[in-house]
mmCIF file of C-alpha atoms in Angstrom:
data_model
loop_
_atom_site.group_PDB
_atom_site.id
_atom_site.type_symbol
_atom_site.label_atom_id
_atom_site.label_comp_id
_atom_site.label_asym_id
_atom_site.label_seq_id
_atom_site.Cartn_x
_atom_site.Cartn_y
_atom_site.Cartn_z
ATOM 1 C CA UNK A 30 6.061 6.653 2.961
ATOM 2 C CA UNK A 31 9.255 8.149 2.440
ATOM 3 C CA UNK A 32 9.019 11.169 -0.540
ATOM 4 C CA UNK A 33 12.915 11.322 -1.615
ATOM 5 C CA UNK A 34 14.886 8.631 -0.388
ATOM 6 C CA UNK A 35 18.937 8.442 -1.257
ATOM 7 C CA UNK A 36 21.063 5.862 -0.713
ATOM 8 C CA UNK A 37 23.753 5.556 0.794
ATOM 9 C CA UNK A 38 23.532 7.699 3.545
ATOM 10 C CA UNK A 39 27.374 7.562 4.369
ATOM 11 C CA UNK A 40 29.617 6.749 1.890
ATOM 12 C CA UNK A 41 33.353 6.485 3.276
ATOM 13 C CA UNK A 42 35.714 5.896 0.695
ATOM 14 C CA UNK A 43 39.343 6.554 -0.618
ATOM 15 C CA UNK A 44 40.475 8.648 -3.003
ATOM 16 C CA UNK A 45 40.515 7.333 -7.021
ATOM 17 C CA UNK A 46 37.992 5.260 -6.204
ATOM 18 C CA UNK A 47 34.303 5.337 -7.948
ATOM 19 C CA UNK A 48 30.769 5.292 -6.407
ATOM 20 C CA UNK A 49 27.505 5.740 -6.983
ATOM 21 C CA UNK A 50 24.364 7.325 -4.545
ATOM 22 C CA UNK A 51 20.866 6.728 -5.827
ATOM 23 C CA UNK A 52 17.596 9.051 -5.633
ATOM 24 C CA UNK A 53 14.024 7.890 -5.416
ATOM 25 C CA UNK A 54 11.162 10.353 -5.256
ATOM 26 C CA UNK A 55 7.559 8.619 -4.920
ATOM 27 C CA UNK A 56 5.667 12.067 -5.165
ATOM 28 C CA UNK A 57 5.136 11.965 -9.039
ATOM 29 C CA UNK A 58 6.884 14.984 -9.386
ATOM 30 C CA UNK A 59 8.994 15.419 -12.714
ATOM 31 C CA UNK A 60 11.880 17.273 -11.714
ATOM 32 C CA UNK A 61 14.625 16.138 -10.316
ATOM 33 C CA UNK A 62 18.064 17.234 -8.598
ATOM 34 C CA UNK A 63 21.277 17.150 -7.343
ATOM 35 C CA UNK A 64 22.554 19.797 -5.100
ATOM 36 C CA UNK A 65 26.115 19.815 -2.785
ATOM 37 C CA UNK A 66 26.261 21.129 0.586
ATOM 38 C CA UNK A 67 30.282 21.392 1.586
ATOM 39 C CA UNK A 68 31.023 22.198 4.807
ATOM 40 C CA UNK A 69 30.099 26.046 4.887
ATOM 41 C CA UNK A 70 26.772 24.888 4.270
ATOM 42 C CA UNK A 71 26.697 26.133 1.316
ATOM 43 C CA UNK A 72 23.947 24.666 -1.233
ATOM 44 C CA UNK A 73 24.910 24.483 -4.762
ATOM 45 C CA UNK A 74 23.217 23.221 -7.610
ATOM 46 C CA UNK A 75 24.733 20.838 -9.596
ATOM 47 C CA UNK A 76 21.841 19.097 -12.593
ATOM 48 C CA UNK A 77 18.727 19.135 -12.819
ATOM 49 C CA UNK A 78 16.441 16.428 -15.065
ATOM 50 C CA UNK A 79 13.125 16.989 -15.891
ATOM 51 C CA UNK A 80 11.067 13.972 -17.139
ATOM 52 C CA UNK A 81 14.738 12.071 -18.372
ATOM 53 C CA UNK A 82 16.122 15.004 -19.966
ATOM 54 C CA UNK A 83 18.906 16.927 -18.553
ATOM 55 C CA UNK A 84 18.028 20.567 -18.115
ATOM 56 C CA UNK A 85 20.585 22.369 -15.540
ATOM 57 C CA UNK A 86 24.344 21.303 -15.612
ATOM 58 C CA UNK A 87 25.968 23.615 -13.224
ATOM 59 C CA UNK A 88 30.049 24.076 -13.838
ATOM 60 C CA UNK A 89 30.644 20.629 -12.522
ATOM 61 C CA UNK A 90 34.031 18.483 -13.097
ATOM 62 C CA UNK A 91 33.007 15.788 -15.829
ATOM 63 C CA UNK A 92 33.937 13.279 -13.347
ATOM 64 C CA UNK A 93 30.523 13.864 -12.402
ATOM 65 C CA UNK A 94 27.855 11.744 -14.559
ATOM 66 C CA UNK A 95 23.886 12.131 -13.238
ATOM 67 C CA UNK A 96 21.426 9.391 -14.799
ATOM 68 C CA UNK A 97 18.132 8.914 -14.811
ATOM 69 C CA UNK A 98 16.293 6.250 -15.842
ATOM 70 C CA UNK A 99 12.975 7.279 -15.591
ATOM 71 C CA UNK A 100 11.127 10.321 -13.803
ATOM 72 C CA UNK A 101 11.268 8.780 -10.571
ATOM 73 C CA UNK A 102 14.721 8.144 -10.032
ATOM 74 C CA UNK A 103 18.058 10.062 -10.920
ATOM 75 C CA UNK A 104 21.043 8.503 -9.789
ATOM 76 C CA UNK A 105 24.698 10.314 -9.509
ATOM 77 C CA UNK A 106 28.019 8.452 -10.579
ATOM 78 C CA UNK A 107 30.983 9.925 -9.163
ATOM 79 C CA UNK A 108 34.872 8.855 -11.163
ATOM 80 C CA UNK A 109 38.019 9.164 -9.684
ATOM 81 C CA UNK A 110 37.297 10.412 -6.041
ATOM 82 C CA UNK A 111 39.108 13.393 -4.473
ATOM 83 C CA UNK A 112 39.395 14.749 -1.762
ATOM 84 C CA UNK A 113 37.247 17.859 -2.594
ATOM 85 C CA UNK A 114 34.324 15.744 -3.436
ATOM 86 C CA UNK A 115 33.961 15.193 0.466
ATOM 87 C CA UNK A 116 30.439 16.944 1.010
ATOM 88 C CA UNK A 117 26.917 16.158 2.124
ATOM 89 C CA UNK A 118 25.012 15.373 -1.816
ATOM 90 C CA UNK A 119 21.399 15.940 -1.612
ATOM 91 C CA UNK A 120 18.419 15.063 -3.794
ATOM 92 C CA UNK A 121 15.315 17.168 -4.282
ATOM 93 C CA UNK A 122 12.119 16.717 -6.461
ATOM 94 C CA UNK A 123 9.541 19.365 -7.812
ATOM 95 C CA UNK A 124 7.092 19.438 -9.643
ATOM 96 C CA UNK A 125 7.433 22.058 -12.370
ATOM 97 C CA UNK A 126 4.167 23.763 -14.029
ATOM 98 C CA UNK A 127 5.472 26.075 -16.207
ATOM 99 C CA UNK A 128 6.144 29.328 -14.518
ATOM 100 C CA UNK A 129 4.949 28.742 -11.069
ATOM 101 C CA UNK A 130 7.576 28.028 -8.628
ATOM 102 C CA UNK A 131 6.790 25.280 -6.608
ATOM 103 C CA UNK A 132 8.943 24.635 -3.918
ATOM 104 C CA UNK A 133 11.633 21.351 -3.804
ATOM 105 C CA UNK A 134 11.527 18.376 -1.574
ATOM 106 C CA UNK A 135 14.442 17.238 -0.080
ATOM 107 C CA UNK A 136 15.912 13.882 0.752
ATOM 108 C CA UNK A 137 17.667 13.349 3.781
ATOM 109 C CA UNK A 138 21.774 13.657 2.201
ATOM 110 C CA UNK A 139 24.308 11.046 1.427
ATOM 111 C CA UNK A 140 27.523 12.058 3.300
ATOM 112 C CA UNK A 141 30.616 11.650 1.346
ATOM 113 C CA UNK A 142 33.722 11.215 3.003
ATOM 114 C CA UNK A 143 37.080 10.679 1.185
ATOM 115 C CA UNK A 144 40.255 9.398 2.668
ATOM 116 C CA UNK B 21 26.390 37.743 -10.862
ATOM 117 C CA UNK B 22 24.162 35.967 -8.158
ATOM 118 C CA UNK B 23 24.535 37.054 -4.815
ATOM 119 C CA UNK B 24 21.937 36.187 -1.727
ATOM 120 C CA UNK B 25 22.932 37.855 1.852
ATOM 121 C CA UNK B 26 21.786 36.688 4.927
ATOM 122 C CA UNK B 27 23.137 37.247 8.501
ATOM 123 C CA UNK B 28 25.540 34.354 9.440
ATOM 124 C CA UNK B 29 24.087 33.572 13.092
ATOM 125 C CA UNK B 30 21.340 34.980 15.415
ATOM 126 C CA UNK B 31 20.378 34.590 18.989
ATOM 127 C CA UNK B 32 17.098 35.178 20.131
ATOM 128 C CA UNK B 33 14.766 33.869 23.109
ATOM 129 C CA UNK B 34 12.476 31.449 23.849
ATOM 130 C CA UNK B 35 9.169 33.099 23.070
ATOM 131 C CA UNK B 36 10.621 35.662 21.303
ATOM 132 C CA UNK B 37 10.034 37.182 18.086
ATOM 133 C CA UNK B 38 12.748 36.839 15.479
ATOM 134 C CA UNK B 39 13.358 38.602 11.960
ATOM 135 C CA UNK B 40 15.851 36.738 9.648
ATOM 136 C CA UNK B 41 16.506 39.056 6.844
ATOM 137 C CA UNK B 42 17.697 38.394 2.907
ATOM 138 C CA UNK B 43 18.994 40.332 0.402
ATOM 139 C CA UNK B 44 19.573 39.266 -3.283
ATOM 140 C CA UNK B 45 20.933 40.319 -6.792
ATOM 141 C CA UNK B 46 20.055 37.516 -9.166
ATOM 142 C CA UNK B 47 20.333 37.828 -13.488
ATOM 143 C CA UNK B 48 16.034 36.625 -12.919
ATOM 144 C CA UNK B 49 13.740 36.418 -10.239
ATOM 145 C CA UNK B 50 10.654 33.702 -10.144
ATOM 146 C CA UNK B 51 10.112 33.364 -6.185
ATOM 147 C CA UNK B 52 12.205 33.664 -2.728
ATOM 148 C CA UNK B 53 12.410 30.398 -0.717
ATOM 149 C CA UNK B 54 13.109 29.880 2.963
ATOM 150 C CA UNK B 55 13.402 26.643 3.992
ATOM 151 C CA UNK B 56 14.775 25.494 7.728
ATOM 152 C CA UNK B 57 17.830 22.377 8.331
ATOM 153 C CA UNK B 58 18.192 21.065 11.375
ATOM 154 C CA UNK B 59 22.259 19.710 11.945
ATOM 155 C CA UNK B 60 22.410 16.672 10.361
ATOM 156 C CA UNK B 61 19.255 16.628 8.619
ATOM 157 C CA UNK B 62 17.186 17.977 5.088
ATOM 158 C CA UNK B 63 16.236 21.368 4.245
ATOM 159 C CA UNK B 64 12.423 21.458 4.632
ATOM 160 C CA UNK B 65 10.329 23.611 2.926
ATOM 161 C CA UNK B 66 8.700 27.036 5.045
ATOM 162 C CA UNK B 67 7.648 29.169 3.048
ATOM 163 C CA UNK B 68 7.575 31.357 -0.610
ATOM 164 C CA UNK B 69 6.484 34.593 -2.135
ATOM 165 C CA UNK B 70 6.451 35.232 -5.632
ATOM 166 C CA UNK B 71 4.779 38.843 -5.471
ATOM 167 C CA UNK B 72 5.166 41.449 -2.868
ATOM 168 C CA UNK B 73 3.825 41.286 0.544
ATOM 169 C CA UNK B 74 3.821 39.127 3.371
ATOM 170 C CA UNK B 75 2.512 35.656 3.621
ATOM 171 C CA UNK B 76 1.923 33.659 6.976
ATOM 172 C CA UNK B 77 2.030 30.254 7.661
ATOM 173 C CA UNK B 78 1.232 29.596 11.504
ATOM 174 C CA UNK B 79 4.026 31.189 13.421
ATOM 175 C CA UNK B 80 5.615 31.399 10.431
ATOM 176 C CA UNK B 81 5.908 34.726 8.448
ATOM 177 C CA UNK B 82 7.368 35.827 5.026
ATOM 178 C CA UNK B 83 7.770 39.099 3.433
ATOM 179 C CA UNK B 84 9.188 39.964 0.365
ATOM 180 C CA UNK B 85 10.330 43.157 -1.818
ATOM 181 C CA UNK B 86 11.126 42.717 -5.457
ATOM 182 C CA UNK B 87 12.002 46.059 -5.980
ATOM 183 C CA UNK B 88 14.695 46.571 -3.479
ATOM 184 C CA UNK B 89 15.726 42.856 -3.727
ATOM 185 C CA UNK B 90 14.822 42.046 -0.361
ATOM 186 C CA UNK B 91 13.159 39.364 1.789
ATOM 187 C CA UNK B 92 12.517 38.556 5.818
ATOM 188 C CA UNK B 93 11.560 35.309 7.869
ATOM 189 C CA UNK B 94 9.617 36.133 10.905
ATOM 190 C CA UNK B 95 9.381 33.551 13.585
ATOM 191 C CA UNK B 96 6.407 34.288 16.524
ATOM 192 C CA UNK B 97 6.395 32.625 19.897
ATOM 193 C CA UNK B 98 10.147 30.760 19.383
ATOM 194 C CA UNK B 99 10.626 27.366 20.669
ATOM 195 C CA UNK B 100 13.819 25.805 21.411
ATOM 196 C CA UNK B 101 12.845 22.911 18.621
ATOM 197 C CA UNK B 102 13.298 26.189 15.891
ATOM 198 C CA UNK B 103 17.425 26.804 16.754
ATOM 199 C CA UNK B 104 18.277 25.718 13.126
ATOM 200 C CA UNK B 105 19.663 27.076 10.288
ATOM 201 C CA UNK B 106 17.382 28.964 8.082
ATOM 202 C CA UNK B 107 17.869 29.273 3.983
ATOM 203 C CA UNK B 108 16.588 31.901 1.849
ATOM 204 C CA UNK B 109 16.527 30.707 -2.051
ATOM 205 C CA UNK B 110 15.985 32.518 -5.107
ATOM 206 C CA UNK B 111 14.549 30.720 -7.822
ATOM 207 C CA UNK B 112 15.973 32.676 -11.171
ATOM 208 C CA UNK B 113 13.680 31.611 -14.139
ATOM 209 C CA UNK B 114 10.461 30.662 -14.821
ATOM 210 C CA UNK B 115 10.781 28.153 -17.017
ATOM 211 C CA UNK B 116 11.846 24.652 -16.366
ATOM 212 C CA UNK B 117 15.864 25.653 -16.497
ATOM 213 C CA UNK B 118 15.020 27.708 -13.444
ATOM 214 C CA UNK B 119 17.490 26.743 -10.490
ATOM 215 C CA UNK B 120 17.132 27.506 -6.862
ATOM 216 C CA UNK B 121 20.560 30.010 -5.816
ATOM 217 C CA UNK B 122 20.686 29.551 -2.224
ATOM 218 C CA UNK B 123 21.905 32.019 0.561
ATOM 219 C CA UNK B 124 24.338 31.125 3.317
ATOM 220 C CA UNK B 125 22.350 29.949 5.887
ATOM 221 C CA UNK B 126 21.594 31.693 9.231
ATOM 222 C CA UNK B 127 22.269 29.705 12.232
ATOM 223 C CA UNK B 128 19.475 30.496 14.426
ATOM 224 C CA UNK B 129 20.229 29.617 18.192
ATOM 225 C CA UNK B 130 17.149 29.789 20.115
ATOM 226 C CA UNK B 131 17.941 30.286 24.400
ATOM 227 C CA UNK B 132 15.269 29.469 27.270
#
């Protein structure tokens, strides 16, 4: 019963190369995001899709392309590896009702590791 | 610009009470976050205000103050299972473009 599930979980690859992680969220919510935790911890937005439609698209290299295919799911295609892509990627859901802030599930990370 | 502070690493004692404090200068404001991450694993969600005050969850405490741009975690009666590291969030619009800016994370390391 898993709320936000990503997959991979490690991803070990070498640089150039291209890759995907996918993001499942069975809580109905109809936001959706991807956020990047390098290795200062720091968490960093990077898009946000509500219901399909992109809404946030943080200064991220065009390399970069999120997709979602329905409300559900939003998937994250990465071109051209580097080696500053190497980061834990996370997933989070919400479920957005107009101005109240609801707070974001998360899913458990897809570690990235570039060679 | 953005900016959320919050101490890099605390140490506090088993039982113990423990304050983690944030500060934060964001363009908007539309709720402070704290959510915990153990090593290896997901942020989870604590806690949230949205107006002043404090709010309590268990042995779980938040406070906040919009007008000086300032927000504490207090954990009561700490177990060793709480030594994590604990994010404060600021959510800066209301609308559906509204993004979560998160703080630094304090380590929390939680002695017998």
């Amino acid at each position: 019963d898993t709320a936000v599930s990503q997959t991979p979980k490690y991803l070990v690859t070498q640089m150039g190369n291209d890759k995907s992680i996918k993001c499942e969220q069975n809580l109905g919510h109809d936001t959706m995001y991807w956020y990047k935790q390098d290795s200062k911890k720091f968490l960093k937005i990077m898009f946000s899709y509500n219901n399909k439609e992109l809404i946030i698209n943080e200064t991220v290299p065009n390399r970069f392309s999120p997709k979602s295919p329905d409300k559900a799911h939003l998937n994250l295609h990465i071109n051209s590896l580097e080696l500053g892509d190497s980061a834990v990627y996370f997933c989070a859901s919400s479920q957005d009702f107009g101005t109240d802030p609801l707070p974001q599930h998360f899913g458990d990370g897809t570690r990235l590791s570039i060679l | 610009g953005q900016n959320i502070d919050q101490p890099t690493e605390m140490t506090a004692t088993e039982g113990a009470i423990v304050q983690i404090n944030c500060t934060y200068q964001t363009s908007g404001f539309n709720g402070l976050f704290w959510y915990q991450q153990h090593a290896g694993e997901a942020p989870t969600f604590l806690s949230y205000n949205v107006l002043d005050g404090l709010e309590e969850k268990g042995r779980f405490s938040s406070f906040l103050s919009r007008s000086k741009g300032y927000s504490y975690l207090l954990l009561k009666e700490l177990q060793m299972k709480d030594s994590a590291s604990y994010l404060c969030a600021v959510r800066d619009q209301g609308n559906q473009g509204g993004k979560l800016i998160f703080g630094q994370g304090t380590e929390l390391s939680v002695k017998p």
